[in-house]
PDB file of C-alpha atoms in Angstrom:
ATOM      1  CA  MET A   2     109.320 123.541  82.228  1.00  0.00           C
ATOM      2  CA  ALA A   3     109.059 120.534  84.264  1.00  0.00           C
ATOM      3  CA  LYS A   4     105.419 119.710  85.366  1.00  0.00           C
ATOM      4  CA  PRO A   5     103.673 119.880  88.818  1.00  0.00           C
ATOM      5  CA  PRO A   6     103.626 116.470  91.173  1.00  0.00           C
ATOM      6  CA  VAL A   7      99.859 115.346  90.870  1.00  0.00           C
ATOM      7  CA  SER A   8      99.904 116.233  94.618  1.00  0.00           C
ATOM      8  CA  SER A   9     101.265 117.161  97.653  1.00  0.00           C
ATOM      9  CA  ALA A  10     101.151 112.598  98.352  1.00  0.00           C
ATOM     10  CA  THR A  11     102.432 111.531  94.898  1.00  0.00           C
ATOM     11  CA  ARG A  12     105.228 114.221  96.028  1.00  0.00           C
ATOM     12  CA  THR A  13     106.448 112.812  99.224  1.00  0.00           C
ATOM     13  CA  PHE A  14     105.780 109.406  98.153  1.00  0.00           C
ATOM     14  CA  GLY A  15     107.984 110.305  94.852  1.00  0.00           C
ATOM     15  CA  GLU A  16     110.530 111.564  97.498  1.00  0.00           C
ATOM     16  CA  ARG A  17     110.700 108.557  99.564  1.00  0.00           C
ATOM     17  CA  VAL A  18     111.224 106.645  96.153  1.00  0.00           C
ATOM     18  CA  ARG A  19     113.794 108.066  94.953  1.00  0.00           C
ATOM     19  CA  GLU A  20     115.190 108.401  98.920  1.00  0.00           C
ATOM     20  CA  CYS A  21     115.397 104.806  99.283  1.00  0.00           C
ATOM     21  CA  ARG A  22     117.166 104.047  96.048  1.00  0.00           C
ATOM     22  CA  HIS A  23     119.886 106.471  96.857  1.00  0.00           C
ATOM     23  CA  GLU A  24     120.159 104.394 100.274  1.00  0.00           C
ATOM     24  CA  LEU A  25     120.183 101.385  98.007  1.00  0.00           C
ATOM     25  CA  GLY A  26     122.708 103.004  95.530  1.00  0.00           C
ATOM     26  CA  VAL A  27     120.951 102.073  92.271  1.00  0.00           C
ATOM     27  CA  SER A  28     119.788 104.044  89.615  1.00  0.00           C
ATOM     28  CA  GLN A  29     116.248 104.740  88.310  1.00  0.00           C
ATOM     29  CA  GLU A  30     117.517 101.743  85.365  1.00  0.00           C
ATOM     30  CA  THR A  31     118.347  99.062  88.197  1.00  0.00           C
ATOM     31  CA  LEU A  32     114.824 100.053  90.076  1.00  0.00           C
ATOM     32  CA  ALA A  33     112.575  99.469  87.256  1.00  0.00           C
ATOM     33  CA  ALA A  34     114.387  95.685  86.334  1.00  0.00           C
ATOM     34  CA  CYS A  35     114.309  95.060  89.657  1.00  0.00           C
ATOM     35  CA  ALA A  36     110.667  95.783  89.813  1.00  0.00           C
ATOM     36  CA  GLY A  37     109.407  95.041  86.826  1.00  0.00           C
ATOM     37  CA  LEU A  38     108.909  98.003  85.505  1.00  0.00           C
ATOM     38  CA  HIS A  39     109.728 100.458  82.996  1.00  0.00           C
ATOM     39  CA  TRP A  40     112.020 102.736  84.489  1.00  0.00           C
ATOM     40  CA  THR A  41     110.952 105.375  82.468  1.00  0.00           C
ATOM     41  CA  PHE A  42     107.348 104.895  85.151  1.00  0.00           C
ATOM     42  CA  VAL A  43     110.188 105.188  87.938  1.00  0.00           C
ATOM     43  CA  SER A  44     111.231 108.563  86.563  1.00  0.00           C
ATOM     44  CA  GLN A  45     107.309 109.978  86.477  1.00  0.00           C
ATOM     45  CA  ALA A  46     106.355 108.711  90.232  1.00  0.00           C
ATOM     46  CA  GLU A  47     109.532 109.808  91.608  1.00  0.00           C
ATOM     47  CA  ARG A  48     108.648 113.055  90.125  1.00  0.00           C
ATOM     48  CA  GLY A  49     105.147 112.662  91.990  1.00  0.00           C
ATOM     49  CA  LEU A  50     103.754 112.756  88.261  1.00  0.00           C
ATOM     50  CA  ARG A  51     101.688 108.791  89.092  1.00  0.00           C
ATOM     51  CA  ASN A  52      99.187 108.282  91.556  1.00  0.00           C
ATOM     52  CA  ILE A  53     100.623 104.661  91.388  1.00  0.00           C
ATOM     53  CA  SER A  54      98.181 101.660  91.746  1.00  0.00           C
ATOM     54  CA  LEU A  55      98.775  99.350  95.205  1.00  0.00           C
ATOM     55  CA  HIS A  56     100.770  96.576  92.624  1.00  0.00           C
ATOM     56  CA  ASN A  57     103.120  98.742  91.221  1.00  0.00           C
ATOM     57  CA  LEU A  58     103.678  99.999  95.123  1.00  0.00           C
ATOM     58  CA  LEU A  59     104.384  96.720  96.274  1.00  0.00           C
ATOM     59  CA  LYS A  60     106.516  97.030  92.810  1.00  0.00           C
ATOM     60  CA  LEU A  61     108.555  99.284  93.621  1.00  0.00           C
ATOM     61  CA  SER A  62     109.227  98.347  97.549  1.00  0.00           C
ATOM     62  CA  ALA A  63     110.331  94.948  97.073  1.00  0.00           C
ATOM     63  CA  GLY A  64     113.363  96.455  94.475  1.00  0.00           C
ATOM     64  CA  LEU A  65     113.873  98.686  97.324  1.00  0.00           C
ATOM     65  CA  GLN A  66     113.614  95.921  99.436  1.00  0.00           C
ATOM     66  CA  VAL A  67     111.895  98.436 101.805  1.00  0.00           C
ATOM     67  CA  ASP A  68     108.123  97.684 103.778  1.00  0.00           C
ATOM     68  CA  PRO A  69     106.169  99.338 101.485  1.00  0.00           C
ATOM     69  CA  ALA A  70     104.598 101.342 104.712  1.00  0.00           C
ATOM     70  CA  ARG A  71     107.966 103.216 104.466  1.00  0.00           C
ATOM     71  CA  LEU A  72     106.687 104.469 101.044  1.00  0.00           C
ATOM     72  CA  VAL A  73     102.993 105.557 102.214  1.00  0.00           C
ATOM     73  CA  THR A  74     102.921 105.928 105.854  1.00  0.00           C
ATOM     74  CA  GLY A  75     101.626 109.794 107.333  1.00  0.00           C
ATOM     75  CA  LEU A  76     100.073 110.499 103.566  1.00  0.00           C
ATOM     76  CA  GLU A  77      97.133 112.192 103.768  1.00  0.00           C
ATOM     77  CA  PRO A  78      94.535 112.018 100.893  1.00  0.00           C
ATOM     78  CA  PRO A  79      94.472 115.086  98.127  1.00  0.00           C
ATOM     79  CA  GLU A  80      91.732 118.142  98.707  1.00  0.00           C
ATOM     80  CA  SER A  81      89.368 115.785  96.348  1.00  0.00           C
TER      81      SER A  81
ATOM     82  CA  MET B   5      79.766  83.190  92.286  1.00  0.00           C
ATOM     83  CA  ALA B   6      81.938  85.729  93.362  1.00  0.00           C
ATOM     84  CA  LYS B   7      84.247  86.972  91.748  1.00  0.00           C
ATOM     85  CA  PRO B   8      87.711  85.742  92.829  1.00  0.00           C
ATOM     86  CA  PRO B   9      90.450  88.703  94.446  1.00  0.00           C
ATOM     87  CA  VAL B  10      93.006  90.319  91.702  1.00  0.00           C
ATOM     88  CA  SER B  11      95.269  89.500  93.926  1.00  0.00           C
ATOM     89  CA  SER B  12      96.889  88.029  96.952  1.00  0.00           C
ATOM     90  CA  ALA B  13      97.680  91.605  97.778  1.00  0.00           C
ATOM     91  CA  THR B  14      94.334  92.817  97.281  1.00  0.00           C
ATOM     92  CA  ARG B  15      93.062  90.541  98.682  1.00  0.00           C
ATOM     93  CA  THR B  16      94.588  91.074 102.223  1.00  0.00           C
ATOM     94  CA  PHE B  17      94.246  94.730 101.604  1.00  0.00           C
ATOM     95  CA  GLY B  18      90.986  94.569 101.847  1.00  0.00           C
ATOM     96  CA  GLU B  19      90.709  92.216 104.901  1.00  0.00           C
ATOM     97  CA  ARG B  20      92.351  95.050 106.187  1.00  0.00           C
ATOM     98  CA  VAL B  21      89.988  97.770 104.694  1.00  0.00           C
ATOM     99  CA  ARG B  22      87.150  95.058 106.392  1.00  0.00           C
ATOM    100  CA  GLU B  23      88.927  95.041 109.530  1.00  0.00           C
ATOM    101  CA  CYS B  24      89.563  98.492 110.716  1.00  0.00           C
ATOM    102  CA  ARG B  25      86.399  99.314 109.567  1.00  0.00           C
ATOM    103  CA  HIS B  26      84.601  97.080 111.587  1.00  0.00           C
ATOM    104  CA  GLU B  27      87.419  98.422 114.277  1.00  0.00           C
ATOM    105  CA  LEU B  28      85.296 101.668 113.504  1.00  0.00           C
ATOM    106  CA  GLY B  29      81.740 100.269 114.086  1.00  0.00           C
ATOM    107  CA  VAL B  30      80.912 101.581 111.094  1.00  0.00           C
ATOM    108  CA  SER B  31      78.372 100.424 107.218  1.00  0.00           C
ATOM    109  CA  GLN B  32      80.436 100.618 103.652  1.00  0.00           C
ATOM    110  CA  GLU B  33      77.928 103.583 102.880  1.00  0.00           C
ATOM    111  CA  THR B  34      79.059 105.501 106.254  1.00  0.00           C
ATOM    112  CA  LEU B  35      83.160 104.706 105.657  1.00  0.00           C
ATOM    113  CA  ALA B  36      82.623 105.439 101.575  1.00  0.00           C
ATOM    114  CA  ALA B  37      80.754 109.177 102.582  1.00  0.00           C
ATOM    115  CA  CYS B  38      83.472 109.433 104.763  1.00  0.00           C
ATOM    116  CA  ALA B  39      86.248 108.825 102.483  1.00  0.00           C
ATOM    117  CA  GLY B  40      84.774 110.437  99.471  1.00  0.00           C
ATOM    118  CA  LEU B  41      83.505 107.490  97.789  1.00  0.00           C
ATOM    119  CA  HIS B  42      81.233 104.981  96.316  1.00  0.00           C
ATOM    120  CA  TRP B  43      79.938 102.738  98.747  1.00  0.00           C
ATOM    121  CA  THR B  44      80.007  99.607  96.052  1.00  0.00           C
ATOM    122  CA  PHE B  45      84.105 100.798  95.091  1.00  0.00           C
ATOM    123  CA  VAL B  46      83.970 100.571  99.821  1.00  0.00           C
ATOM    124  CA  SER B  47      82.524  97.092  98.814  1.00  0.00           C
ATOM    125  CA  GLN B  48      84.342  95.910  95.757  1.00  0.00           C
ATOM    126  CA  ALA B  49      87.751  97.643  97.601  1.00  0.00           C
ATOM    127  CA  GLU B  50      86.909  95.200 100.743  1.00  0.00           C
ATOM    128  CA  ARG B  51      86.429  91.601  98.274  1.00  0.00           C
ATOM    129  CA  GLY B  52      90.107  92.289  97.064  1.00  0.00           C
ATOM    130  CA  LEU B  53      88.652  93.114  93.064  1.00  0.00           C
ATOM    131  CA  ARG B  54      90.516  96.614  93.402  1.00  0.00           C
ATOM    132  CA  ASN B  55      94.057  97.900  91.895  1.00  0.00           C
ATOM    133  CA  ILE B  56      93.003 100.400  93.615  1.00  0.00           C
ATOM    134  CA  SER B  57      95.228 103.696  93.852  1.00  0.00           C
ATOM    135  CA  LEU B  58      97.407 106.016  95.986  1.00  0.00           C
ATOM    136  CA  HIS B  59      95.014 108.523  95.885  1.00  0.00           C
ATOM    137  CA  ASN B  60      92.119 106.309  97.312  1.00  0.00           C
ATOM    138  CA  LEU B  61      94.536 104.201  99.389  1.00  0.00           C
ATOM    139  CA  LEU B  62      95.149 107.748 101.296  1.00  0.00           C
ATOM    140  CA  LYS B  63      90.916 108.555 101.127  1.00  0.00           C
ATOM    141  CA  LEU B  64      89.826 105.034 102.374  1.00  0.00           C
ATOM    142  CA  SER B  65      92.672 105.386 105.891  1.00  0.00           C
ATOM    143  CA  ALA B  66      91.975 108.746 106.125  1.00  0.00           C
ATOM    144  CA  GLY B  67      88.276 107.864 106.019  1.00  0.00           C
ATOM    145  CA  LEU B  68      88.643 104.595 108.388  1.00  0.00           C
ATOM    146  CA  GLN B  69      90.699 107.214 110.844  1.00  0.00           C
ATOM    147  CA  VAL B  70      93.914 104.544 109.923  1.00  0.00           C
ATOM    148  CA  ASP B  71      97.709 105.391 109.364  1.00  0.00           C
ATOM    149  CA  PRO B  72      98.308 104.401 105.276  1.00  0.00           C
ATOM    150  CA  ALA B  73     100.499 101.543 106.357  1.00  0.00           C
ATOM    151  CA  ARG B  74      98.696  99.908 108.091  1.00  0.00           C
ATOM    152  CA  LEU B  75      96.749  98.857 105.217  1.00  0.00           C
ATOM    153  CA  VAL B  76      99.862  97.616 102.986  1.00  0.00           C
ATOM    154  CA  THR B  77     102.456  96.763 105.478  1.00  0.00           C
ATOM    155  CA  GLY B  78     104.083  93.644 105.040  1.00  0.00           C
ATOM    156  CA  LEU B  79     102.045  93.025 101.731  1.00  0.00           C
ATOM    157  CA  GLU B  80     103.342  91.342  98.316  1.00  0.00           C
ATOM    158  CA  PRO B  81     103.422  92.241  94.895  1.00  0.00           C
ATOM    159  CA  PRO B  82     101.807  89.908  92.610  1.00  0.00           C
ATOM    160  CA  GLU B  83     103.964  87.441  90.503  1.00  0.00           C
ATOM    161  CA  SER B  84     103.666  89.708  87.061  1.00  0.00           C
TER     162      SER B  84
END
């Protein structure tokens, strides 16, 4: 059974990463290589399984050739 | 001697947190209370000493009453 996303924020973030990747027309492996990340990290981030760090967020947005703002705009903090 | 920021991205991020906090006219303690974070975390984030997580980024932006996009737009990934 697939693991649930960590939060609605990481889920939405992951959906946006996937959307941008599809717009770019590249695989998770290619994005990972461009971003300097492991492809399993990209896969987990897209499934909302990662409470990603600022640096990795910036590596992903650079690899996706989008402003980091696009990946986080409007996201709400998790209910802590 | 003050510790140097982790990266230029965390330095700029911290400067933006401080700028937004000043615009709001609140102390680090008040921001921390609103964001559900410890005030030392806010202090360290403002000095660029934290490679902050997505959840803490969203807690800070909520506490600052700004869209998270404002805190990360245009930031570049660190030279890894």
